[in-house]
Coordinates of C-alpha atoms and ligand atoms in Angstrom, one line a residue:
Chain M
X9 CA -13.8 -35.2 6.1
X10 CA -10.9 -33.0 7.7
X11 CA -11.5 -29.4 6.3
X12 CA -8.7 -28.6 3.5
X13 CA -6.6 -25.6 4.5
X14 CA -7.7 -23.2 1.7
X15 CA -8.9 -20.2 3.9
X16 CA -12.9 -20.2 3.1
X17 CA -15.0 -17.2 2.6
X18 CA -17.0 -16.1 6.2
X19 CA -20.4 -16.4 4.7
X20 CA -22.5 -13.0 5.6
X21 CA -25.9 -11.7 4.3
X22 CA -23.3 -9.9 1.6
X23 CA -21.4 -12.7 0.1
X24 CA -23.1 -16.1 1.0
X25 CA -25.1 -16.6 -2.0
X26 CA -22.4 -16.2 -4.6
X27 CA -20.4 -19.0 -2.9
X28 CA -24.2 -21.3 -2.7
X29 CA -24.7 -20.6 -6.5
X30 CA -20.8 -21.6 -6.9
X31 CA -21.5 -24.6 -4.9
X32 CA -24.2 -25.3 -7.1
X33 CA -22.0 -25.1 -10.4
X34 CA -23.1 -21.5 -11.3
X35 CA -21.1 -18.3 -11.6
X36 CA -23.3 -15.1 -10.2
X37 CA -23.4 -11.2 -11.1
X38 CA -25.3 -9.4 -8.5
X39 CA -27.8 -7.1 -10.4
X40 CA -29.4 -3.9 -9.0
X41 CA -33.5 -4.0 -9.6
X42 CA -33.9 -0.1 -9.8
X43 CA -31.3 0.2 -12.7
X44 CA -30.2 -3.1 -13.9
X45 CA -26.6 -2.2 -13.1
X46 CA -24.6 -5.5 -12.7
X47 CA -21.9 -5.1 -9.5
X48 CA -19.1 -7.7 -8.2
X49 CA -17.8 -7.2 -5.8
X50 CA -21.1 -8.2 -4.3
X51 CA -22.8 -4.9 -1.9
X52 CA -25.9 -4.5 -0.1
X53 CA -27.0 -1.2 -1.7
X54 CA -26.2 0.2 -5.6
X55 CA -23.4 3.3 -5.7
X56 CA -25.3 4.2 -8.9
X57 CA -29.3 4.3 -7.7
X58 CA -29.0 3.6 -3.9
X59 CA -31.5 0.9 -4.3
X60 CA -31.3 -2.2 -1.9
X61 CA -33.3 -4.3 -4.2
X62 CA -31.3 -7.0 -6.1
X63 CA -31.1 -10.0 -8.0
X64 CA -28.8 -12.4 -9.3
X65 CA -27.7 -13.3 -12.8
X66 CA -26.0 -16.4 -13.8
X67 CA -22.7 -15.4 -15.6
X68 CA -21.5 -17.3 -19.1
X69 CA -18.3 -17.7 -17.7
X70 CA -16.9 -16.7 -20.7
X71 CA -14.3 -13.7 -20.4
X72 CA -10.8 -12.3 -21.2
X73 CA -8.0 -11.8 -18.4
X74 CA -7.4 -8.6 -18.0
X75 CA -4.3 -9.2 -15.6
X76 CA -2.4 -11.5 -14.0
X77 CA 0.3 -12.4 -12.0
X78 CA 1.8 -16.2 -10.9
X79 CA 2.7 -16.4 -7.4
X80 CA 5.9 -18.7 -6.1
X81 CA 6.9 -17.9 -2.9
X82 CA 5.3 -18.3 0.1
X83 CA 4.1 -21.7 -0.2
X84 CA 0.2 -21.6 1.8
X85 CA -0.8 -25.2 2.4
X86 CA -4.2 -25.2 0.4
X87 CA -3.3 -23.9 -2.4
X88 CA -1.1 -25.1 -5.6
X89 CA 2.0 -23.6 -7.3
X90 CA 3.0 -21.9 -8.9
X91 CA -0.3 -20.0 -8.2
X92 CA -2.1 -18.2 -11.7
X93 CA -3.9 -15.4 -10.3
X94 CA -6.4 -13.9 -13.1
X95 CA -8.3 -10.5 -13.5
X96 CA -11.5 -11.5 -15.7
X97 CA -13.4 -9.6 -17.8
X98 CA -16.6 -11.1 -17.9
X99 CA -18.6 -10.8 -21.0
X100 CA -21.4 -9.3 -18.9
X101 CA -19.4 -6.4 -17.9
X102 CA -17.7 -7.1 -14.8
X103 CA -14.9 -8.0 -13.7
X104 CA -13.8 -10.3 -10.9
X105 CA -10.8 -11.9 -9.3
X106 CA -9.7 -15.8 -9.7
X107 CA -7.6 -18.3 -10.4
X108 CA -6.4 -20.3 -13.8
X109 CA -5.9 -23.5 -14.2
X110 CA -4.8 -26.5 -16.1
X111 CA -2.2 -23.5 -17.7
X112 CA 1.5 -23.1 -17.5
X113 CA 3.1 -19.8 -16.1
X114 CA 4.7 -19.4 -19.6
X115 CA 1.4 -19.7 -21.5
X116 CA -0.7 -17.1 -19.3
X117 CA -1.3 -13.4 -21.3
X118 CA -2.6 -10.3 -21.4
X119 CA -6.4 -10.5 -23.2
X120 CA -6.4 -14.7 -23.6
X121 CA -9.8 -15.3 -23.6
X122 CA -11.2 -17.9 -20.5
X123 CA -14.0 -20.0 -19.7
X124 CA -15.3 -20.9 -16.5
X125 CA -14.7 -24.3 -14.6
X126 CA -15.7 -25.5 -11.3
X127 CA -12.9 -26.4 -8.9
X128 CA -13.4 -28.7 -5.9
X129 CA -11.5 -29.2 -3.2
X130 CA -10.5 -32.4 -1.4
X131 CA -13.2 -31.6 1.1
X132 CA -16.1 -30.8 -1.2
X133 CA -15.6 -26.7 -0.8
X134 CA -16.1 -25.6 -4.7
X135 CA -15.0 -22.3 -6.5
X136 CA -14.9 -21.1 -9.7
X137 CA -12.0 -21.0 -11.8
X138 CA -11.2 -20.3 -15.0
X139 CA -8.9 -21.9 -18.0
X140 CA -7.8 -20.8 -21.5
X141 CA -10.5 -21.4 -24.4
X142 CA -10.1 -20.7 -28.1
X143 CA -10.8 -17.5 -29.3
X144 CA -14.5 -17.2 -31.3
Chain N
X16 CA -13.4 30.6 4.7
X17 CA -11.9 27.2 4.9
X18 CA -9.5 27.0 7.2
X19 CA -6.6 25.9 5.2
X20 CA -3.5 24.0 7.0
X21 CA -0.8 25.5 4.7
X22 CA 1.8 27.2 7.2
X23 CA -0.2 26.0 10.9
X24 CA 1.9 23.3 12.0
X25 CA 5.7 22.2 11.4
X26 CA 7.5 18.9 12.0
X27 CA 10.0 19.8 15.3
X28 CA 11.3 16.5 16.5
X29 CA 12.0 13.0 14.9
X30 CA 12.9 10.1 17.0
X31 CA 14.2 6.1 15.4
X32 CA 14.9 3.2 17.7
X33 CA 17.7 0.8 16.0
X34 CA 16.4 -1.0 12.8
X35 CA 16.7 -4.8 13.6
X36 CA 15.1 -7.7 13.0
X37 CA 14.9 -9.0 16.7
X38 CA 14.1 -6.1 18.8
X39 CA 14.0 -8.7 21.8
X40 CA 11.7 -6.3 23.6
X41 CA 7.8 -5.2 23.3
X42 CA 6.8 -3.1 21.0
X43 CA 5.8 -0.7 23.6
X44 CA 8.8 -0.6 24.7
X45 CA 10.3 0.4 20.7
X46 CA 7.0 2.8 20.7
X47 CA 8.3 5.0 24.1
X48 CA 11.9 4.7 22.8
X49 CA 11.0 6.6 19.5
X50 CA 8.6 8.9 21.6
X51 CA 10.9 10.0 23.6
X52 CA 13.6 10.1 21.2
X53 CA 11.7 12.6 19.3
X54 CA 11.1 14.8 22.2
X55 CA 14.9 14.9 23.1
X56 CA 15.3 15.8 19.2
X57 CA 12.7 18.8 19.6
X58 CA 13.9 19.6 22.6
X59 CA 10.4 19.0 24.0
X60 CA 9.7 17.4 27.8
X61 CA 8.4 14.2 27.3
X62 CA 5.6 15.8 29.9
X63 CA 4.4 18.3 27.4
X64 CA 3.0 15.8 25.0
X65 CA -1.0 16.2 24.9
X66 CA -1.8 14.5 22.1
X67 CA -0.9 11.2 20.2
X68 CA -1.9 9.9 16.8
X69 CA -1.2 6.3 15.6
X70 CA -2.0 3.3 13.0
X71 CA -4.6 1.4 13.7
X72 CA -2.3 -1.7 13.0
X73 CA -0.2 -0.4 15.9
X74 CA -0.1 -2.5 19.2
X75 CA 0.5 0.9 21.4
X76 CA -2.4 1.9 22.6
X77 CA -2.2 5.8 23.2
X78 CA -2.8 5.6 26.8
X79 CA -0.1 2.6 27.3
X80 CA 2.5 4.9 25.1
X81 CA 1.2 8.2 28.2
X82 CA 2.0 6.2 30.8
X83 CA 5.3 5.0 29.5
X84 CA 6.7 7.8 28.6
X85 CA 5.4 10.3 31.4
X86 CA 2.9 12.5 29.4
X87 CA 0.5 14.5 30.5
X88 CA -2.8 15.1 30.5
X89 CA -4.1 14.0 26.5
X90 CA -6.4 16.3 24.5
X91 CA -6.0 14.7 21.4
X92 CA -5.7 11.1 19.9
X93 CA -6.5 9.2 16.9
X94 CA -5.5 6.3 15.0
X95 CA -5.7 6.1 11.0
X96 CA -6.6 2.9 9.2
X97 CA -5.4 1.1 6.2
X98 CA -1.4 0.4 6.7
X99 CA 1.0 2.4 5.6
X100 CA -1.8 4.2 3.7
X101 CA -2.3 5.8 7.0
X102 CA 1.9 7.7 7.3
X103 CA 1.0 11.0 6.3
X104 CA -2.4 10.7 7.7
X105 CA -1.1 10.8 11.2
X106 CA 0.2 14.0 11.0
X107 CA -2.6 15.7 9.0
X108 CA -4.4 15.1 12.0
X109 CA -1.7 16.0 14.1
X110 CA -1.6 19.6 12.3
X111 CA -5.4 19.6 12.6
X112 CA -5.3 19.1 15.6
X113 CA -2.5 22.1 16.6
X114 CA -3.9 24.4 14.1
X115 CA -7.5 24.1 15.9
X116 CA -6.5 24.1 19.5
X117 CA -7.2 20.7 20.2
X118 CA -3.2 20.6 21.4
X119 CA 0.2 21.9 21.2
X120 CA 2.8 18.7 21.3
X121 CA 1.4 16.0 19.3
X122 CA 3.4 13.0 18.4
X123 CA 2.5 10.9 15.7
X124 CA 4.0 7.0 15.9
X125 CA 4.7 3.8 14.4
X126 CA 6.6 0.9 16.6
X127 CA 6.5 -3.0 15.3
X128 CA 8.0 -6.1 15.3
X129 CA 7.7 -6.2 11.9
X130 CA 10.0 -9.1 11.8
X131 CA 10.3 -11.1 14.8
X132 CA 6.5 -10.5 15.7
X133 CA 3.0 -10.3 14.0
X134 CA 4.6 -10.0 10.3
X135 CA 2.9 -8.2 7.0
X136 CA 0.8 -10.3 4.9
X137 CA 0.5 -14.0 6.9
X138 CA -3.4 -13.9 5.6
X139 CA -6.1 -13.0 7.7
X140 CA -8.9 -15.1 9.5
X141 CA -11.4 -14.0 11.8
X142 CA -14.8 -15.0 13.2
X143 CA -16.5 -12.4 13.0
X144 CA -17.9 -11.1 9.9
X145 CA -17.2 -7.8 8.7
X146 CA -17.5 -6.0 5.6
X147 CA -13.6 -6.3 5.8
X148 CA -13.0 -9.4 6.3
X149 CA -15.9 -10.3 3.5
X150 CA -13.5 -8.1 1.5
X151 CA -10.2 -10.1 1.7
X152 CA -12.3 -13.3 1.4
X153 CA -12.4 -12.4 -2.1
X154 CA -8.9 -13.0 -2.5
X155 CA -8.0 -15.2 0.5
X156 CA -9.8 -18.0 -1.4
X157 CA -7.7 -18.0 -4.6
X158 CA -4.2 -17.7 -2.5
X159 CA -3.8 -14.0 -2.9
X160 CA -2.9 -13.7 1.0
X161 CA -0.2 -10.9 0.8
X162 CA 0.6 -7.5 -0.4
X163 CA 2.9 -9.0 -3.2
X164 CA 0.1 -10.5 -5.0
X165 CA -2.1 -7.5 -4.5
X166 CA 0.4 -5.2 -5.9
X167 CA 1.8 -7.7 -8.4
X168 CA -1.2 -7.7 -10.2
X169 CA -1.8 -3.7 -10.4
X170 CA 2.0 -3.3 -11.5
X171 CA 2.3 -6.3 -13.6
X172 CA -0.2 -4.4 -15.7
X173 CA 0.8 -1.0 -15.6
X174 CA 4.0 -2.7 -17.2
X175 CA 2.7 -4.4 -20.2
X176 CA 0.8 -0.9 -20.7
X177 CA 3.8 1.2 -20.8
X178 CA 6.5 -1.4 -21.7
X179 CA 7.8 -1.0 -18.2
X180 CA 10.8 -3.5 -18.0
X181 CA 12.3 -5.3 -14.9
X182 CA 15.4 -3.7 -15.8
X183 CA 13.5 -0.7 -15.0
X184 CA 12.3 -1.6 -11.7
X185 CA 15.8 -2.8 -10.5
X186 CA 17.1 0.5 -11.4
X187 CA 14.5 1.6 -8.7
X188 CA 15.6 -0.8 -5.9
X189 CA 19.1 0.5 -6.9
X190 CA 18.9 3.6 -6.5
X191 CA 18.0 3.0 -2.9
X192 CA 19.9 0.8 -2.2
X193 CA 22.8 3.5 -2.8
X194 CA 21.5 5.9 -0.9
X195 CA 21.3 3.5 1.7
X196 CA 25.1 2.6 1.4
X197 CA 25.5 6.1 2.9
X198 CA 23.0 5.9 6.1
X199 CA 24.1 3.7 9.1
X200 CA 20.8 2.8 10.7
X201 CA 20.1 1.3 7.0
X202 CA 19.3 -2.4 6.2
X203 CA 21.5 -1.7 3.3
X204 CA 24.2 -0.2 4.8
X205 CA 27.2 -2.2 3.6
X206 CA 25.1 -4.1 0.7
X207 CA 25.5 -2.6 -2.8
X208 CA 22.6 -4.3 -4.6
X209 CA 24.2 -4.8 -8.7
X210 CA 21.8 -5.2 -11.5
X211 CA 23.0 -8.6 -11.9
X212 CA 22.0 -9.0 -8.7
X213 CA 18.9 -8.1 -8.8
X214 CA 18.0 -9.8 -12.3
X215 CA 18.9 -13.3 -10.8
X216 CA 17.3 -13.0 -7.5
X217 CA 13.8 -15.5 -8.0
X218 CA 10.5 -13.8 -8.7
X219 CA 8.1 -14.2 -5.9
X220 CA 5.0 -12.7 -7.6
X221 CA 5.5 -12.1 -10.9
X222 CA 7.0 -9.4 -11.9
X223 CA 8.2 -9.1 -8.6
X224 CA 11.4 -10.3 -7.3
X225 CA 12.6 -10.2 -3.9
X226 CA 14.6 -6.6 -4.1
X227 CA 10.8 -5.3 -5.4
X228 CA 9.8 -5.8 -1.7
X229 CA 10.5 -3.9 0.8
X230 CA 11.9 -4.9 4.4
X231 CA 10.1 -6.7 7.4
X232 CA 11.5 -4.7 10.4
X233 CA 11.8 -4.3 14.2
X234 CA 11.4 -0.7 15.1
X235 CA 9.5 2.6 15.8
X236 CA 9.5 5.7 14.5
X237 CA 7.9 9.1 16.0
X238 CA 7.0 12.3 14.6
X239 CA 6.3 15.6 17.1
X240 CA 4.2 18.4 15.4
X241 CA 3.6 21.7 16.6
X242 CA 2.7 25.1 15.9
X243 CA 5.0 27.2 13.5
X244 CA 5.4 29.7 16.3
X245 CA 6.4 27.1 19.1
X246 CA 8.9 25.1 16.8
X247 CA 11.2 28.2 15.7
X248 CA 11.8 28.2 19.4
X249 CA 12.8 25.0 19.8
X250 CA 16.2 23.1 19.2
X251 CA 15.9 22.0 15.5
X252 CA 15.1 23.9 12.2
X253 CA 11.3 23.4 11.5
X254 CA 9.9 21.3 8.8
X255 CA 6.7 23.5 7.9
X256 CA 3.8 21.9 6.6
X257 CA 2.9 23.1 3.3
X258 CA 0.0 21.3 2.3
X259 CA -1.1 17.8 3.5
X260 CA -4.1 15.4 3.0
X261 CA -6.0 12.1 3.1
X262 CA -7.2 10.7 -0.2
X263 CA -9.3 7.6 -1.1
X264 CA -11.0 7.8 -4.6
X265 CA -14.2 6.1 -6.1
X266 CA -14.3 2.1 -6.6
X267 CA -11.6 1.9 -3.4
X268 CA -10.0 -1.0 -2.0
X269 CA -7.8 -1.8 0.6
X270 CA -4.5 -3.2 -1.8
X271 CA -7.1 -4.6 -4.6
X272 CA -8.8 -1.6 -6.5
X273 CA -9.1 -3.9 -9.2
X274 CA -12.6 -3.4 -10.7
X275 CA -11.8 0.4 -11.6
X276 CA -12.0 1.0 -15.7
X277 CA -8.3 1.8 -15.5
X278 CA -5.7 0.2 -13.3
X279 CA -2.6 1.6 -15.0
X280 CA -2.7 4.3 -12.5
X281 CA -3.1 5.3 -8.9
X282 CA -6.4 7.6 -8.7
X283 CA -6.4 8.4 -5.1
X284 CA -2.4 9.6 -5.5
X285 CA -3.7 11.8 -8.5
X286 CA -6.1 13.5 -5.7
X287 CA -3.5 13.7 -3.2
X288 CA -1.4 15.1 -5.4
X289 CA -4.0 17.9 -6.5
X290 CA -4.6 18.7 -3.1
X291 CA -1.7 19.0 -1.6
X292 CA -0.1 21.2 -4.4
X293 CA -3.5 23.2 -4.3
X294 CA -3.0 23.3 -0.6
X295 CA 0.4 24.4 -0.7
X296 CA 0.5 26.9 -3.9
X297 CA 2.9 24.6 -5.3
X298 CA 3.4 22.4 -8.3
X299 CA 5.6 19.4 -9.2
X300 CA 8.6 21.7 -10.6
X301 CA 8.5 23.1 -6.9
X302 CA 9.9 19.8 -5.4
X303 CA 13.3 19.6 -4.9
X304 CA 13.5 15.8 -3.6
X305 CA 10.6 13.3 -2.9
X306 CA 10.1 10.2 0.1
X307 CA 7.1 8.7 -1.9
X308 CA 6.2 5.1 -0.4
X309 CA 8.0 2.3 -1.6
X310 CA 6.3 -0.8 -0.1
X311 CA 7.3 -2.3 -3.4
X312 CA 9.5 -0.7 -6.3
X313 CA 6.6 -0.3 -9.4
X314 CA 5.1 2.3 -6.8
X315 CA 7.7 4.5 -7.4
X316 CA 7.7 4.8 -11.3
X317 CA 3.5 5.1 -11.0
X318 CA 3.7 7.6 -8.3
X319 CA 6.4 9.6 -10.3
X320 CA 3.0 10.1 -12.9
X321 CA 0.6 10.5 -10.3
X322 CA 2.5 13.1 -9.0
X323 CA 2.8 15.3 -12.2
X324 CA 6.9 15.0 -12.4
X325 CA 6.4 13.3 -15.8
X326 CA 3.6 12.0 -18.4
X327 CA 1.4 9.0 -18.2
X328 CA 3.8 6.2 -19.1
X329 CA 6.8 8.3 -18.3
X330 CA 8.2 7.2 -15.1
X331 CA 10.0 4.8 -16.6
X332 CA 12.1 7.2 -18.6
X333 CA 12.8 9.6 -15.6
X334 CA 14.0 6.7 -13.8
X335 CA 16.2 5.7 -16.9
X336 CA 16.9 9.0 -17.0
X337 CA 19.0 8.5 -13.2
X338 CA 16.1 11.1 -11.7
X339 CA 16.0 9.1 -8.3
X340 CA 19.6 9.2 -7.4
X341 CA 21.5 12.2 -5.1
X342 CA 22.0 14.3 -8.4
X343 CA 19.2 13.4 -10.5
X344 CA 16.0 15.9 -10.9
X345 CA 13.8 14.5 -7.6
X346 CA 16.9 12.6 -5.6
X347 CA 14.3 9.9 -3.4
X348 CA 13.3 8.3 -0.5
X349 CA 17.9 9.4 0.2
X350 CA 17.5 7.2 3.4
X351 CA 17.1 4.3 1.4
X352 CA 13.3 3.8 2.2
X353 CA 11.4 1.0 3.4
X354 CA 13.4 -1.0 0.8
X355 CA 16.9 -0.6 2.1
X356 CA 16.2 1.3 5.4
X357 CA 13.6 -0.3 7.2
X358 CA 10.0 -0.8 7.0
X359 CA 8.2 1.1 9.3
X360 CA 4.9 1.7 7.7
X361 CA 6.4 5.3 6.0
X362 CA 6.9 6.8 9.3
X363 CA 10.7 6.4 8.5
X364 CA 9.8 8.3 5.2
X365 CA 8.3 11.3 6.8
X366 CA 11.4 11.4 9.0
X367 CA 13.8 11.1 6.1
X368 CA 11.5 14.1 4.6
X369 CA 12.2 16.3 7.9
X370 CA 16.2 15.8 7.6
X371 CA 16.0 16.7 3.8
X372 CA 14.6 20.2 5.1
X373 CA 17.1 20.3 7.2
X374 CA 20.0 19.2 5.2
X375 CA 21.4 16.6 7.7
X376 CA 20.4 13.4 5.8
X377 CA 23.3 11.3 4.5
X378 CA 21.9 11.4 1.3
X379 CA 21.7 15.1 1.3
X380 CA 21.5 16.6 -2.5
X381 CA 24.1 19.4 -2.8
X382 CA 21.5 21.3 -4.9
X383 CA 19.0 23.5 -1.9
X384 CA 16.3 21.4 -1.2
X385 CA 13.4 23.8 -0.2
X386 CA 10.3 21.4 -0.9
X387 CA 9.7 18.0 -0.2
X388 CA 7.0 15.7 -1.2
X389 CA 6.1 12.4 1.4
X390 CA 3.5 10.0 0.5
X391 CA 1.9 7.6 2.3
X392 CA 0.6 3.6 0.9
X393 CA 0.0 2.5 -2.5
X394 CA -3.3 0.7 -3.4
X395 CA -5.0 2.0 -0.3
X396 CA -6.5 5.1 1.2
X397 CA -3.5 7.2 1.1
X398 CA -2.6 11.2 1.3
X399 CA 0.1 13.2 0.7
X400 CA 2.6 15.9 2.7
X401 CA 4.8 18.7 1.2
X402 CA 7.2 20.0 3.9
X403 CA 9.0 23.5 3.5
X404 CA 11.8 25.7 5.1
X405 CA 10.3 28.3 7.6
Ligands
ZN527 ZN1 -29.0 0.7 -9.1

């Protein structure tokens, strides 16, 4: 299948296993092994302990957006507009970058809590999302 | 002791090409143009230059730029990362560099085809695999491909914090745009902007509209910094350098510091801000007029805070309050910035800064302008300037 145009992630020793446990359906927290502190963006080494030892935890996707903004112009072939871009505060702790879906621009908000989905592209790449979920 | 940089280097020469958006010719040739432009300004032969400082976004290699313009023999060159957050970088290493010896003409540029060539924010590929590149890949993947989404999510909630309105930010792109009714090389010039103007015009990342952003420009725009000594002598009244500085804070990003507790303000401003007035023995009610950075318009009002001129959740009121404009407490960016002058990575600011001092910009305020504040990008590694009278 011809690639779709989304621009993919380079995969490094850095990155590449958030996007595999992504591809497999799962939302990752990189977690240092000297003090448990939970990091996204991923790093190779912890600004806390300096420790290069570190695993992964699967997230509960469940969060709250802690900004947004809804992007109209320019158009990028690969992607679909208008464009929700989402802040997430992640239960665990951290936050991360991403996109929501199935939402119109008028219903996005401040603190709206979210869930996790996995999105696929035409050509099989897969990211996590996120849409709205009622509240606890 | 510390060797401090307050009082070791002024600002003797600035040099513009025309603003277009077509240059038709290299950016080489726009980078030698604005060299030598500010060497005839100084009253400095283009010979004499021995040492060069530049953006690592630039095309000009320093030696290219030597051999263009006919310098001599180099002791000094550098170029500063991270975009515009690099402006006022460039010529803290220029002063550096005089105040240590290292040279005695430096000349800090910026030349692009910021318009008809390479433009701002057409997303970035590569093969390689940097940290940097793993950095935008973050982003990239969602759509977020340009500094208007960066920025639009930082100021979007600053906004909702402070009950910032878009009323608010138009009176922002305003303000410029008048003083850039008064100043011929402006994009502006000719164009009053209204408010109904700007309240119609489509949002392109919400809350941004297209008079939130600033220009896409053909030009260059070069700096010569010497010794205090050396520039009395010359043709123009010396902008001394008061205090100037770098500044990048903890949990930095280039343009997406998002992961930081607090994103309602602009930490590595705040440090600029202390250093520069620690630097310079000064404090915010010693600034008589201000170029801060103005990629986009919400950088103002959150720079107005970071900069001590008002409260947290303030700026809004001192912009209500007509601060920005020729008479108002901290007239800014008088040229009309890289909103309604031209975009030139905040080199144009600094320039704007040096004619301020000496009171031949057409947006001069009638009150005496003895300080002036300069700051380079929002959202990235930044620093900060305050140039004085000698
Ligand atoms: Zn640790």
């Amino acid at each position: 299948m011809t690639e779709y145009a989304r621009i993919k992630p380079p995969l490094g020793h850095d990155n590449a296993w958030w996007w595999e446990m992504a591809d497999k359906g799962k939302l990752g927290i990189q977690r240092c092994l000297g003090c448990k502190t939970l990091r996204h963006p991923p790093r190779p080494m912890c600004g806390e302990c300096r420790s290069m030892e570190w695993d992964a935890v699967e997230s509960s996707g469940r969060g709250v957006i802690c900004s947004y903004t809804i992007l109209t112009h320019p158009k990028f072939p690969g992607y679909e507009y208008p464009l929700i871009i989402i802040l997430v505060d992640l239960e665990e702790g951290t936050r991360m970058t991403s996109q929501l879906v199935d939402c119109q621009p008028d219903e996005v908000d401040f603190d709206l809590p979210v869930e996790m989905v996995i999105h696929e592209d035409p050509d099989g790449f897969r990211l996590p999302v996120f849409r709205l979920r009622s509240a606890d | 002791m510390p060797v401090s940089l307050k009082n070791e280097a002024a600002i003797a020469g600035i040099g513009v090409t025309e603003f277009t958006k077509n240059s038709g010719v290299s950016e080489l040739s726009l980078a030698a143009q604005c060299v030598v432009a500010a060497c005839d300004d100084a009253g400095v032969d283009p010979g004499d230059i021995d040492g060069l400082v530049s953006f690592t976004l630039d095309s000009t290699d320093e030696i290219e730029l030597a051999r263009a313009v006919g310098a001599g023999d180099l002791t000094f060159y550098s170029k500063i990362n991270y975009g515009g957050g690099a402006a006022v970088g460039t010529i803290a290493q220029a002063a550096m560099a005089v105040a240590t010896g290292q040279a005695s003409n430096v000349v800090c540029y910026r030349a692009m085809n910021g318009r008809s060539g390479k433009r701002m924010g057409q997303g970035i590929s590569g093969d390689i695999i940097s940290s940097d590149i793993i950095h935008w890949s973050w982003y990239m993947a969602y759509g977020m491909l340009n500094p208007g989404s960066w920025i639009a999510m930082i100021a979007n909630k600053y906004m909702h914090k402070y009950g910032v309105t878009r009323e608010d930010l138009g009176r922002v792109a305003i303000s410029q745009r008048t003083h850039a009714l008064r100043n011929p090389r402006a994009f502006g010039y000719g164009k009053p902007l209204s408010m109904e103007q700007y309240l119609e015009a489509p949002v392109i990342a919400h809350p941004l509209c297209l008079f939130d952003f600033c220009q896409e420009t053909d030009g260059g725009c070069a700096i010569l910094v010497t010794s205090v000594e050396r520039a009395l002598e010359l043709k123009q009244k010396p902008a001394v350098i008061r205090g100037v500085t770098q500044a990048s804070t903890r949990g930095q990003e280039q343009m997406t510091s998002f992961y930081r507790e607090e994103l309602e303000s602009l930490p590595e401003m705040e440090l600029a801000a202390a250093r520069v007035y620690a630097m310079a023995g000064l404090g915010p009610d010693d600034i008589d007029a201000a170029c801060l950075y103005d990629a986009f318009t919400s950088e103002i009002i959150m720079q107005l805070e970071s900069f001590g001129f008002c409260g947290r959740g303030e700026g809004k009121d001192m912009v209500r309050d007509g601060a920005l404009d020729i008479d108002g407490r901290l007239p800014n960016n008088t040229h009309g910035g890289l909103i309604s002058e031209a975009y030139i990575h905040g080199i144009n600011n600094i320039a704007e800064g040096v004619r301020l001092i000496r009171g031949e910009s057409t947006g001069q305020p009638s009150k005496a302008v003895e300080h002036v504040l300069v700051s380079s990008g929002v959202g990235v590694p930044t620093g900060a300037m305050i140039l004085g009278q000698a």
